[in-house]
Tab-separated table of C-alpha atoms in Angstrom:
chain	number	residue	atom	x	y	z
J	5	UNK	CA	-116.401	120.329	-132.122
J	6	UNK	CA	-117.796	117.040	-133.448
J	7	UNK	CA	-121.345	118.293	-133.013
J	8	UNK	CA	-120.664	121.609	-134.714
J	9	UNK	CA	-118.928	119.886	-137.624
J	10	UNK	CA	-121.753	117.395	-138.073
J	11	UNK	CA	-124.291	120.178	-138.088
J	12	UNK	CA	-122.510	122.416	-140.575
J	13	UNK	CA	-121.582	119.600	-142.951
J	14	UNK	CA	-125.036	118.012	-142.901
J	15	UNK	CA	-126.719	121.340	-143.621
J	16	UNK	CA	-124.396	121.929	-146.566
J	17	UNK	CA	-124.355	118.407	-148.021
J	18	UNK	CA	-128.107	117.776	-147.743
J	19	UNK	CA	-129.139	121.379	-148.440
J	20	UNK	CA	-131.173	121.632	-145.235
J	21	UNK	CA	-133.364	124.669	-144.758
J	22	UNK	CA	-132.172	126.985	-141.972
J	23	UNK	CA	-135.364	128.596	-140.775
J	24	UNK	CA	-136.945	126.996	-137.694
J	25	UNK	CA	-135.094	125.592	-134.669
J	26	UNK	CA	-136.960	123.851	-131.846
J	27	UNK	CA	-135.590	123.746	-128.319
J	28	UNK	CA	-136.839	121.452	-125.562
J	29	UNK	CA	-135.712	119.245	-122.677
J	30	UNK	CA	-136.409	115.695	-121.564
J	31	UNK	CA	-135.383	113.481	-118.671
J	32	UNK	CA	-133.908	109.979	-118.650
J	33	UNK	CA	-133.964	107.836	-115.522
J	34	UNK	CA	-131.486	105.354	-114.092
J	35	UNK	CA	-131.435	102.848	-111.225
J	36	UNK	CA	-128.531	104.467	-109.392
J	37	UNK	CA	-127.667	105.838	-105.997
J	38	UNK	CA	-125.660	109.005	-106.433
J	39	UNK	CA	-123.779	111.686	-104.578
J	40	UNK	CA	-123.820	115.447	-104.920
J	41	UNK	CA	-121.422	115.426	-107.873
J	42	UNK	CA	-123.398	112.947	-109.974
J	43	UNK	CA	-125.600	113.805	-112.938
J	44	UNK	CA	-128.228	111.454	-111.483
J	45	UNK	CA	-130.424	113.508	-109.177
J	46	UNK	CA	-134.091	113.579	-108.206
J	47	UNK	CA	-136.116	116.177	-110.090
J	48	UNK	CA	-139.409	116.923	-111.788
J	49	UNK	CA	-140.070	113.899	-113.985
J	50	UNK	CA	-142.930	112.777	-116.214
J	51	UNK	CA	-141.484	109.271	-116.466
J	52	UNK	CA	-140.721	107.916	-112.987
J	53	UNK	CA	-140.342	110.429	-110.135
J	54	UNK	CA	-139.118	107.623	-107.857
J	55	UNK	CA	-135.872	107.288	-109.851
J	56	UNK	CA	-132.908	109.598	-110.136
J	57	UNK	CA	-132.567	111.153	-113.560
J	58	UNK	CA	-130.435	113.168	-115.926
J	59	UNK	CA	-131.756	116.017	-118.071
J	60	UNK	CA	-131.091	116.360	-121.792
J	61	UNK	CA	-131.499	119.726	-123.506
J	62	UNK	CA	-131.728	119.608	-127.284
J	63	UNK	CA	-132.043	122.047	-130.172
J	64	UNK	CA	-133.209	120.524	-133.463
J	65	UNK	CA	-133.656	121.797	-136.999
J	66	UNK	CA	-137.063	121.692	-138.676
J	67	UNK	CA	-138.681	120.039	-140.527
J	68	UNK	CA	-136.690	116.824	-140.028
J	69	UNK	CA	-135.905	117.184	-136.315
J	70	UNK	CA	-132.139	117.043	-136.919
J	71	UNK	CA	-130.271	117.593	-133.593
J	72	UNK	CA	-128.001	120.631	-133.690
J	73	UNK	CA	-127.053	120.783	-130.015
J	74	UNK	CA	-127.283	118.303	-127.171
J	75	UNK	CA	-126.322	119.051	-123.585
J	76	UNK	CA	-126.545	116.781	-120.544
J	77	UNK	CA	-127.063	118.281	-117.083
J	78	UNK	CA	-128.011	116.953	-113.663
J	79	UNK	CA	-131.610	115.877	-113.213
J	80	UNK	CA	-132.676	118.481	-110.649
J	81	UNK	CA	-131.886	121.452	-112.900
J	82	UNK	CA	-134.804	123.673	-113.961
J	83	UNK	CA	-135.410	124.061	-117.704
J	84	UNK	CA	-135.554	127.863	-117.748
J	85	UNK	CA	-131.818	128.455	-117.443
J	86	UNK	CA	-130.895	125.866	-120.060
J	87	UNK	CA	-132.417	127.544	-123.112
J	88	UNK	CA	-129.849	130.300	-123.673
J	89	UNK	CA	-126.819	127.918	-123.596
J	90	UNK	CA	-128.651	125.486	-125.931
J	91	UNK	CA	-129.505	128.307	-128.340
J	92	UNK	CA	-125.919	129.601	-128.367
J	93	UNK	CA	-124.636	126.075	-128.903
J	94	UNK	CA	-126.996	125.488	-131.845
J	95	UNK	CA	-126.046	128.778	-133.497
J	96	UNK	CA	-122.451	127.563	-133.871
J	97	UNK	CA	-123.682	125.209	-136.605
J	98	UNK	CA	-125.885	127.816	-138.307
J	99	UNK	CA	-124.886	130.802	-140.416
J	100	UNK	CA	-128.111	132.773	-140.910
J	101	UNK	CA	-129.825	135.614	-139.086
J	102	UNK	CA	-133.537	135.835	-138.498
J	103	UNK	CA	-134.036	132.203	-137.465
J	104	UNK	CA	-137.214	131.321	-135.595
J	105	UNK	CA	-136.648	129.487	-132.299
J	106	UNK	CA	-139.695	127.578	-131.043
J	107	UNK	CA	-140.084	126.234	-127.510
J	108	UNK	CA	-142.593	125.614	-124.758
J	109	UNK	CA	-143.657	128.090	-122.080
J	110	UNK	CA	-140.367	127.724	-120.195
J	111	UNK	CA	-138.576	129.289	-123.174
J	112	UNK	CA	-140.766	132.384	-122.879
J	113	UNK	CA	-138.770	133.774	-119.941
J	114	UNK	CA	-138.199	137.471	-120.637
J	115	UNK	CA	-134.406	137.101	-120.453
J	116	UNK	CA	-134.467	134.316	-123.074
J	117	UNK	CA	-136.666	136.355	-125.402
J	118	UNK	CA	-134.382	139.364	-124.959
J	119	UNK	CA	-131.337	137.213	-125.706
J	120	UNK	CA	-132.797	136.016	-129.002
J	121	UNK	CA	-133.885	139.526	-129.956
J	122	UNK	CA	-130.373	140.796	-129.270
J	123	UNK	CA	-128.908	138.115	-131.539
J	124	UNK	CA	-131.283	139.231	-134.340
J	125	UNK	CA	-133.254	136.015	-134.162
J	126	UNK	CA	-136.940	135.412	-133.460
J	127	UNK	CA	-138.900	133.362	-130.962
J	128	UNK	CA	-142.295	131.703	-130.696
J	129	UNK	CA	-143.545	130.226	-127.433
J	130	UNK	CA	-146.673	130.128	-125.274
J	131	UNK	CA	-146.876	132.255	-122.138
J	132	UNK	CA	-147.020	130.332	-118.843
J	133	UNK	CA	-149.923	130.871	-116.467
J	134	UNK	CA	-147.705	132.646	-113.943
J	135	UNK	CA	-146.833	136.207	-112.985
J	136	UNK	CA	-148.644	139.033	-114.751
J	137	UNK	CA	-150.129	136.664	-117.323
J	138	UNK	CA	-152.464	135.220	-114.660
J	139	UNK	CA	-154.264	138.566	-114.322
J	140	UNK	CA	-153.925	139.533	-117.987
J	141	UNK	CA	-155.388	136.357	-119.510
J	142	UNK	CA	-158.971	136.868	-118.242
J	143	UNK	CA	-158.971	140.373	-119.748
J	144	UNK	CA	-157.594	139.134	-123.070
J	145	UNK	CA	-160.099	136.273	-123.192
J	146	UNK	CA	-163.003	138.606	-122.429
J	147	UNK	CA	-161.937	140.894	-125.281
J	148	UNK	CA	-162.194	137.914	-127.606
J	149	UNK	CA	-165.579	136.875	-126.228
J	150	UNK	CA	-167.331	140.246	-126.115
J	151	UNK	CA	-166.547	141.167	-129.721
J	152	UNK	CA	-164.156	144.019	-128.938
J	153	UNK	CA	-161.501	142.072	-130.875
J	154	UNK	CA	-162.122	140.581	-134.302
J	155	UNK	CA	-161.461	136.851	-134.251
J	156	UNK	CA	-159.643	135.106	-137.096
J	157	UNK	CA	-160.207	131.428	-137.881
J	158	UNK	CA	-157.347	128.935	-137.969
J	159	UNK	CA	-157.616	125.931	-140.270
J	160	UNK	CA	-155.614	122.723	-140.455
J	161	UNK	CA	-153.426	122.128	-143.484
J	162	UNK	CA	-155.210	118.809	-143.918
J	163	UNK	CA	-158.733	118.357	-145.296
J	164	UNK	CA	-161.458	116.169	-143.867
J	165	UNK	CA	-162.890	113.146	-145.696
J	166	UNK	CA	-165.254	115.436	-147.586
J	167	UNK	CA	-162.396	117.583	-148.841
J	168	UNK	CA	-163.303	120.527	-146.613
J	169	UNK	CA	-161.083	122.571	-144.314
J	170	UNK	CA	-160.864	121.525	-140.678
J	171	UNK	CA	-161.327	124.382	-138.215
J	172	UNK	CA	-158.770	124.255	-135.399
J	173	UNK	CA	-159.860	127.376	-133.540
J	174	UNK	CA	-159.993	131.140	-133.665
J	175	UNK	CA	-158.274	134.095	-132.076
J	176	UNK	CA	-156.692	137.505	-132.474
J	177	UNK	CA	-153.397	139.283	-131.915
J	178	UNK	CA	-152.051	142.594	-130.646
J	179	UNK	CA	-148.655	144.227	-130.270
J	180	UNK	CA	-146.953	145.331	-127.069
J	181	UNK	CA	-143.571	146.707	-125.991
J	182	UNK	CA	-141.194	144.534	-123.947
J	183	UNK	CA	-138.250	145.844	-121.962
J	184	UNK	CA	-135.512	144.486	-119.715
J	185	UNK	CA	-132.321	145.797	-118.113
J	186	UNK	CA	-129.266	143.979	-119.459
J	187	UNK	CA	-125.619	144.938	-118.970
J	188	UNK	CA	-126.650	148.235	-117.381
J	189	UNK	CA	-128.715	149.117	-120.450
J	190	UNK	CA	-132.449	149.228	-121.077
J	191	UNK	CA	-133.392	146.932	-123.961
J	192	UNK	CA	-136.778	147.408	-125.624
J	193	UNK	CA	-138.486	145.682	-128.549
J	194	UNK	CA	-141.931	145.064	-129.992
J	195	UNK	CA	-143.568	141.661	-129.792
J	196	UNK	CA	-146.868	140.216	-130.922
J	197	UNK	CA	-149.211	138.487	-128.493
J	198	UNK	CA	-151.349	135.834	-130.202
J	199	UNK	CA	-154.518	134.693	-128.435
J	200	UNK	CA	-155.968	131.461	-129.776
J	201	UNK	CA	-158.893	129.350	-128.607
J	202	UNK	CA	-158.479	125.746	-129.724
J	203	UNK	CA	-161.724	123.836	-130.279
J	204	UNK	CA	-160.146	120.508	-129.340
J	205	UNK	CA	-158.388	121.935	-126.287
J	206	UNK	CA	-161.624	123.541	-125.109
J	207	UNK	CA	-163.488	120.263	-125.574
J	208	UNK	CA	-160.852	118.392	-123.563
J	209	UNK	CA	-160.909	120.936	-120.732
J	210	UNK	CA	-164.713	120.939	-120.727
J	211	UNK	CA	-164.785	117.141	-120.378
J	212	UNK	CA	-162.282	117.342	-117.539
J	213	UNK	CA	-164.410	120.008	-115.839
J	214	UNK	CA	-167.546	117.865	-116.070
J	215	UNK	CA	-165.602	114.901	-114.713
J	216	UNK	CA	-164.360	116.946	-111.753
J	217	UNK	CA	-167.886	118.184	-111.063
J	218	UNK	CA	-169.196	114.617	-110.997
J	219	UNK	CA	-166.416	113.465	-108.665
J	220	UNK	CA	-166.907	116.463	-106.333
J	221	UNK	CA	-170.670	115.824	-106.262
J	222	UNK	CA	-170.078	112.184	-105.325
J	223	UNK	CA	-167.692	113.199	-102.535
J	224	UNK	CA	-170.117	115.780	-101.156
J	225	UNK	CA	-173.029	113.352	-101.139
J	226	UNK	CA	-170.890	110.805	-99.277
J	227	UNK	CA	-169.724	113.391	-96.739
J	228	UNK	CA	-172.713	112.917	-94.408
J	229	UNK	CA	-173.644	109.184	-94.378
J	230	UNK	CA	-176.717	107.903	-92.594
J	231	UNK	CA	-176.127	107.030	-88.947
J	232	UNK	CA	-174.731	103.512	-88.613
J	233	UNK	CA	-171.993	101.703	-86.854
J	234	UNK	CA	-168.604	102.991	-88.023
J	235	UNK	CA	-170.127	105.958	-89.884
J	236	UNK	CA	-168.683	109.158	-88.495
J	237	UNK	CA	-171.145	112.048	-88.283
J	238	UNK	CA	-170.587	115.796	-88.611
J	239	UNK	CA	-171.845	117.520	-85.476
J	240	UNK	CA	-171.306	121.241	-86.156
J	241	UNK	CA	-171.839	123.616	-89.090
J	242	UNK	CA	-168.270	124.924	-89.136
J	243	UNK	CA	-166.828	121.456	-89.619
J	244	UNK	CA	-169.288	120.805	-92.442
J	245	UNK	CA	-168.325	124.045	-94.193
J	246	UNK	CA	-164.620	123.291	-93.875
J	247	UNK	CA	-164.969	119.781	-95.309
J	248	UNK	CA	-167.160	120.991	-98.177
J	249	UNK	CA	-164.702	123.768	-99.025
J	250	UNK	CA	-161.815	121.278	-98.976
J	251	UNK	CA	-163.620	119.085	-101.534
J	252	UNK	CA	-164.507	122.031	-103.789
J	253	UNK	CA	-160.893	123.218	-103.667
J	254	UNK	CA	-159.488	119.744	-104.328
J	255	UNK	CA	-161.512	119.408	-107.532
J	256	UNK	CA	-161.252	123.122	-108.498
J	257	UNK	CA	-165.014	123.638	-108.724
J	258	UNK	CA	-165.530	126.536	-106.310
J	259	UNK	CA	-168.665	128.481	-107.197
J	260	UNK	CA	-169.884	125.760	-109.571
J	261	UNK	CA	-171.768	123.570	-107.074
J	262	UNK	CA	-174.418	124.490	-104.529
J	263	UNK	CA	-175.301	122.193	-101.662
J	264	UNK	CA	-178.265	122.120	-99.263
J	265	UNK	CA	-178.153	120.654	-95.798
J	266	UNK	CA	-180.348	120.256	-92.752
J	267	UNK	CA	-179.688	120.146	-89.036
J	268	UNK	CA	-181.067	117.102	-87.319
J	269	UNK	CA	-181.600	116.868	-83.569
J	270	UNK	CA	-182.204	113.734	-81.582
J	271	UNK	CA	-182.963	113.730	-77.846
J	272	UNK	CA	-181.396	110.855	-75.933
J	273	UNK	CA	-182.000	109.877	-72.321
J	274	UNK	CA	-178.841	108.820	-70.487
J	275	UNK	CA	-178.128	107.593	-66.956
J	276	UNK	CA	-175.927	109.859	-64.862
J	277	UNK	CA	-172.740	108.209	-63.679
J	278	UNK	CA	-171.387	104.732	-64.254
J	279	UNK	CA	-172.890	101.328	-63.774
J	280	UNK	CA	-176.073	99.512	-64.657
J	281	UNK	CA	-179.295	101.420	-65.096
J	282	UNK	CA	-182.163	101.167	-62.602
J	283	UNK	CA	-185.470	102.850	-61.851
J	284	UNK	CA	-183.940	104.879	-59.046
J	285	UNK	CA	-180.894	106.175	-60.969
J	286	UNK	CA	-180.919	109.750	-62.077
J	287	UNK	CA	-181.256	110.455	-65.761
J	288	UNK	CA	-180.533	113.353	-68.081
J	289	UNK	CA	-181.634	114.371	-71.533
J	290	UNK	CA	-178.895	114.907	-74.169
J	291	UNK	CA	-179.568	116.576	-77.499
J	292	UNK	CA	-177.484	114.984	-80.264
J	293	UNK	CA	-176.946	117.081	-83.399
J	294	UNK	CA	-175.887	115.926	-86.859
J	295	UNK	CA	-175.748	117.696	-90.192
J	296	UNK	CA	-177.015	116.038	-93.340
J	297	UNK	CA	-176.384	117.199	-96.939
J	298	UNK	CA	-179.722	116.765	-98.661
J	299	UNK	CA	-178.831	117.742	-102.246
J	300	UNK	CA	-175.990	118.979	-104.482
J	301	UNK	CA	-176.846	121.091	-107.540
J	302	UNK	CA	-174.724	122.208	-110.459
J	303	UNK	CA	-174.673	125.939	-111.117
J	304	UNK	CA	-175.222	125.594	-114.853
J	305	UNK	CA	-175.062	129.329	-115.610
J	306	UNK	CA	-171.680	129.655	-113.881
J	307	UNK	CA	-170.445	126.460	-115.548
J	308	UNK	CA	-171.506	127.701	-118.992
J	309	UNK	CA	-169.740	131.024	-118.451
J	310	UNK	CA	-166.576	129.238	-117.329
J	311	UNK	CA	-166.648	126.892	-120.328
J	312	UNK	CA	-166.612	129.902	-122.640
J	313	UNK	CA	-163.214	130.873	-121.243
J	314	UNK	CA	-161.675	127.399	-121.644
J	315	UNK	CA	-159.247	126.461	-124.418
J	316	UNK	CA	-157.458	129.813	-124.712
J	317	UNK	CA	-153.671	130.121	-124.948
J	318	UNK	CA	-151.396	133.113	-125.422
J	319	UNK	CA	-148.289	132.919	-127.610
J	320	UNK	CA	-145.588	135.560	-128.054
J	321	UNK	CA	-143.294	136.209	-130.996
J	322	UNK	CA	-141.112	139.022	-132.293
J	323	UNK	CA	-141.363	137.773	-135.888
J	324	UNK	CA	-143.117	140.135	-138.278
J	325	UNK	CA	-146.618	139.247	-139.581
J	326	UNK	CA	-145.401	139.113	-143.188
J	327	UNK	CA	-142.870	136.419	-142.235
J	328	UNK	CA	-145.085	134.584	-139.756
J	329	UNK	CA	-148.811	135.103	-140.083
J	330	UNK	CA	-151.222	134.536	-137.213
J	331	UNK	CA	-152.396	131.229	-138.677
J	332	UNK	CA	-148.858	130.003	-139.504
J	333	UNK	CA	-147.670	130.834	-135.995
J	334	UNK	CA	-150.317	128.548	-134.522
J	335	UNK	CA	-149.589	125.776	-137.031
J	336	UNK	CA	-145.833	126.105	-136.494
J	337	UNK	CA	-146.116	125.607	-132.767
J	338	UNK	CA	-148.436	122.623	-133.267
J	339	UNK	CA	-145.514	120.858	-135.019
J	340	UNK	CA	-143.697	120.623	-131.678
J	341	UNK	CA	-144.098	116.850	-132.005
J	342	UNK	CA	-141.043	116.785	-134.310
J	343	UNK	CA	-138.581	117.264	-131.443
J	344	UNK	CA	-140.696	115.077	-129.161
J	345	UNK	CA	-140.426	112.303	-131.745
J	346	UNK	CA	-136.644	112.629	-131.558
J	347	UNK	CA	-136.803	112.222	-127.782
J	348	UNK	CA	-139.006	109.162	-128.231
J	349	UNK	CA	-136.455	107.590	-130.576
J	350	UNK	CA	-133.557	108.483	-128.295
J	351	UNK	CA	-135.184	107.172	-125.111
J	352	UNK	CA	-137.163	104.256	-126.565
J	353	UNK	CA	-136.956	102.211	-129.734
J	354	UNK	CA	-134.661	102.057	-131.578
J	355	UNK	CA	-131.890	103.752	-129.520
J	356	UNK	CA	-133.131	102.773	-126.027
J	357	UNK	CA	-131.234	105.214	-123.801
J	358	UNK	CA	-133.877	104.969	-121.057
J	359	UNK	CA	-133.104	103.588	-118.526
J	360	UNK	CA	-129.449	104.603	-118.385
J	361	UNK	CA	-127.313	101.707	-117.170
J	362	UNK	CA	-123.922	103.433	-117.192
J	363	UNK	CA	-123.131	105.320	-113.998
J	364	UNK	CA	-120.122	107.626	-114.253
J	365	UNK	CA	-120.709	111.153	-115.536
J	366	UNK	CA	-118.287	110.754	-118.435
J	367	UNK	CA	-120.018	107.503	-119.438
J	368	UNK	CA	-123.449	109.150	-119.303
J	369	UNK	CA	-122.314	112.080	-121.431
J	370	UNK	CA	-120.432	109.846	-123.872
J	371	UNK	CA	-123.317	107.402	-124.369
J	372	UNK	CA	-125.889	110.178	-124.797
J	373	UNK	CA	-123.735	112.056	-127.321
J	374	UNK	CA	-123.004	108.831	-129.220
J	375	UNK	CA	-126.714	107.993	-129.489
J	376	UNK	CA	-127.465	111.575	-130.530
J	377	UNK	CA	-125.229	110.938	-133.568
J	378	UNK	CA	-127.356	107.877	-134.342
J	379	UNK	CA	-130.447	110.070	-134.011
J	380	UNK	CA	-128.954	112.453	-136.583
J	381	UNK	CA	-128.477	109.515	-138.970
J	382	UNK	CA	-132.093	108.401	-138.525
J	383	UNK	CA	-133.506	111.867	-139.187
J	384	UNK	CA	-131.325	112.407	-142.265
J	385	UNK	CA	-132.153	109.009	-143.799
J	386	UNK	CA	-135.865	109.598	-143.341
J	387	UNK	CA	-135.834	113.211	-144.546
J	388	UNK	CA	-133.721	112.633	-147.656
J	389	UNK	CA	-135.763	109.629	-148.835
J	390	UNK	CA	-139.071	111.431	-148.218
J	391	UNK	CA	-137.872	114.556	-149.998
J	392	UNK	CA	-136.790	112.555	-153.034
J	393	UNK	CA	-140.095	110.680	-153.215
J	394	UNK	CA	-142.183	113.820	-152.906
J	395	UNK	CA	-140.116	115.700	-155.484
J	396	UNK	CA	-140.671	112.848	-157.954
J	397	UNK	CA	-144.329	112.301	-156.947
J	398	UNK	CA	-143.287	108.720	-156.262
J	399	UNK	CA	-144.384	106.111	-153.726
J	400	UNK	CA	-142.637	102.963	-152.521
J	401	UNK	CA	-144.299	99.577	-151.989
J	402	UNK	CA	-142.946	96.692	-149.919
J	403	UNK	CA	-142.018	98.528	-146.712
J	404	UNK	CA	-145.054	97.306	-144.763
J	405	UNK	CA	-144.756	93.585	-143.967
J	406	UNK	CA	-148.407	93.444	-142.920
J	407	UNK	CA	-149.455	94.852	-146.304
J	408	UNK	CA	-146.713	94.438	-148.963
J	409	UNK	CA	-148.777	96.233	-151.621
J	410	UNK	CA	-149.234	99.358	-149.524
J	411	UNK	CA	-147.470	102.382	-151.029
J	412	UNK	CA	-146.102	105.389	-149.184
J	413	UNK	CA	-144.173	108.568	-149.902
J	414	UNK	CA	-143.343	109.137	-146.231
J	415	UNK	CA	-141.550	106.010	-144.965
J	416	UNK	CA	-139.928	106.065	-141.540
J	417	UNK	CA	-136.195	105.539	-141.111
J	418	UNK	CA	-136.949	102.435	-139.068
J	419	UNK	CA	-138.878	100.813	-141.948
J	420	UNK	CA	-136.193	101.836	-144.437
J	421	UNK	CA	-133.425	100.212	-142.384
J	422	UNK	CA	-135.544	97.126	-141.704
J	423	UNK	CA	-135.791	96.574	-145.463
J	424	UNK	CA	-132.023	95.836	-145.416
J	425	UNK	CA	-132.109	93.541	-142.374
J	426	UNK	CA	-131.868	90.271	-144.336
J	427	UNK	CA	-128.848	91.021	-146.527
J	428	UNK	CA	-125.634	89.109	-145.833
J	429	UNK	CA	-121.948	89.231	-146.639
J	430	UNK	CA	-120.397	85.768	-146.881
J	431	UNK	CA	-116.591	85.368	-146.842
J	432	UNK	CA	-115.117	82.031	-147.949
J	433	UNK	CA	-111.434	81.123	-147.809
J	434	UNK	CA	-110.593	78.175	-150.052
J	435	UNK	CA	-107.162	76.951	-151.149
J	436	UNK	CA	-105.523	80.260	-150.421
J	437	UNK	CA	-108.234	82.228	-152.164
J	438	UNK	CA	-110.801	84.495	-150.497
J	439	UNK	CA	-114.260	84.870	-152.009
J	440	UNK	CA	-116.861	87.483	-151.025
J	441	UNK	CA	-120.536	87.127	-151.761
J	442	UNK	CA	-123.362	89.531	-150.941
J	443	UNK	CA	-127.092	88.933	-151.086
J	444	UNK	CA	-128.484	90.508	-154.281
J	445	UNK	CA	-130.401	93.716	-153.687
J	446	UNK	CA	-134.060	93.969	-154.567
J	447	UNK	CA	-135.355	96.790	-156.757
J	448	UNK	CA	-136.773	98.449	-153.623
J	449	UNK	CA	-133.401	98.365	-151.876
J	450	UNK	CA	-131.622	99.749	-154.945
J	451	UNK	CA	-134.154	102.569	-155.290
J	452	UNK	CA	-133.786	103.633	-151.674
J	453	UNK	CA	-129.999	103.770	-152.044
J	454	UNK	CA	-130.485	105.984	-155.096
J	455	UNK	CA	-132.837	108.278	-153.149
J	456	UNK	CA	-130.148	108.603	-150.484
J	457	UNK	CA	-127.638	109.632	-153.134
J	458	UNK	CA	-125.753	106.331	-152.760
J	459	UNK	CA	-125.503	104.142	-155.853
J	460	UNK	CA	-125.810	100.330	-155.527
J	461	UNK	CA	-122.063	100.027	-156.146
J	462	UNK	CA	-121.449	101.084	-152.533
J	463	UNK	CA	-122.926	97.695	-151.680
J	464	UNK	CA	-121.920	95.529	-154.637
J	465	UNK	CA	-118.317	96.698	-154.193
J	466	UNK	CA	-118.108	94.497	-151.105
J	467	UNK	CA	-118.126	91.470	-153.392
J	468	UNK	CA	-114.604	92.004	-154.758
J	469	UNK	CA	-112.632	88.766	-154.651
J	470	UNK	CA	-108.890	88.380	-154.111
J	471	UNK	CA	-106.461	85.528	-154.674
């Protein structure tokens, strides 16, 4: 009830745009032993897999990242089943149809997409490399490479230092029919599949590929060391093939490297039986075999062909092209950092939820919900001040201690609050009288209060004196 009220009132008071909602999950660790009923459980973690964790699912409103819904579940829970409850929870604070919900590939589960379509809302998310998509992606990529599909460029909203557009990538889209059985009924709808090849993503994957090739080459060359004490030799071809295949599989470079080897034979004369050797002891000849890798070559043609297919992603949406163009869909998803920034604030500075020191479930839920209210305050302060500055084409100076003359029209909430960190309220009781004194506000502090819709009297009113 508190969360729903905060959401509805904030949207109304600050005239927040109800258009895009982002949904995502994060984990927060704690140094606790726990039983089966605890929220602290081991699960998939990007932070510290050695610690038990809780999982936080959040829905936030663009463009400020204002939290609409926050739910806390045990740390071993998978993300997929948490999206629908988070979406339903967020919708209690919203009163519009046709909202666009944006999430990562785990939100693209068919049941979640069908749920949003049934509620008359839209979705935008990338497809995971699982299921049918694994076999479909190579076909879709080839259609973009062979010219059977016309590719559209995607440009950044920012310009480079020469004032020219920055190319982010290129791609194409097509429409397909989706269907699912729900409540004993067949539900069908049309969705757009957006294929985009990101230049930066391709470059990153290409660098990783070249790095893996170099590491695999080094491992292969070290697989058959020269004979020496302590250097184990490979004595049969099958063992060599198995070890080579294991290395190629480990570094995911099958078909990209070719190796050459030779079979070496060495005839040794050994005494038969035990004991010291002598002229009269019988001897035998033993042929000792070892395999030696002589060279490892990169298959440049195969590598070049593979690099052409790198950097492609598939997104799905049921939003119409006139409401969400191909280019805007790509740019919208790239703003996923807004909700990630909220997680960073919640888990790190300034709210510092991670690690969680409270232990009981009710304490964990209470602390997380309390700090989520603080996160709402941070996002609102930042958004309202930035909106006022940009509407007035105004910039503020004095928020950067390292450069007091630096001006900005996009200050962070942390810098705004820090500007008030040295003000004081002094209370003096003297001869039965109480005096209040507050540190005078600077012009910067007064202006920021005005941008927040709070006049300076909200502060100066603390100075009222009484007998």
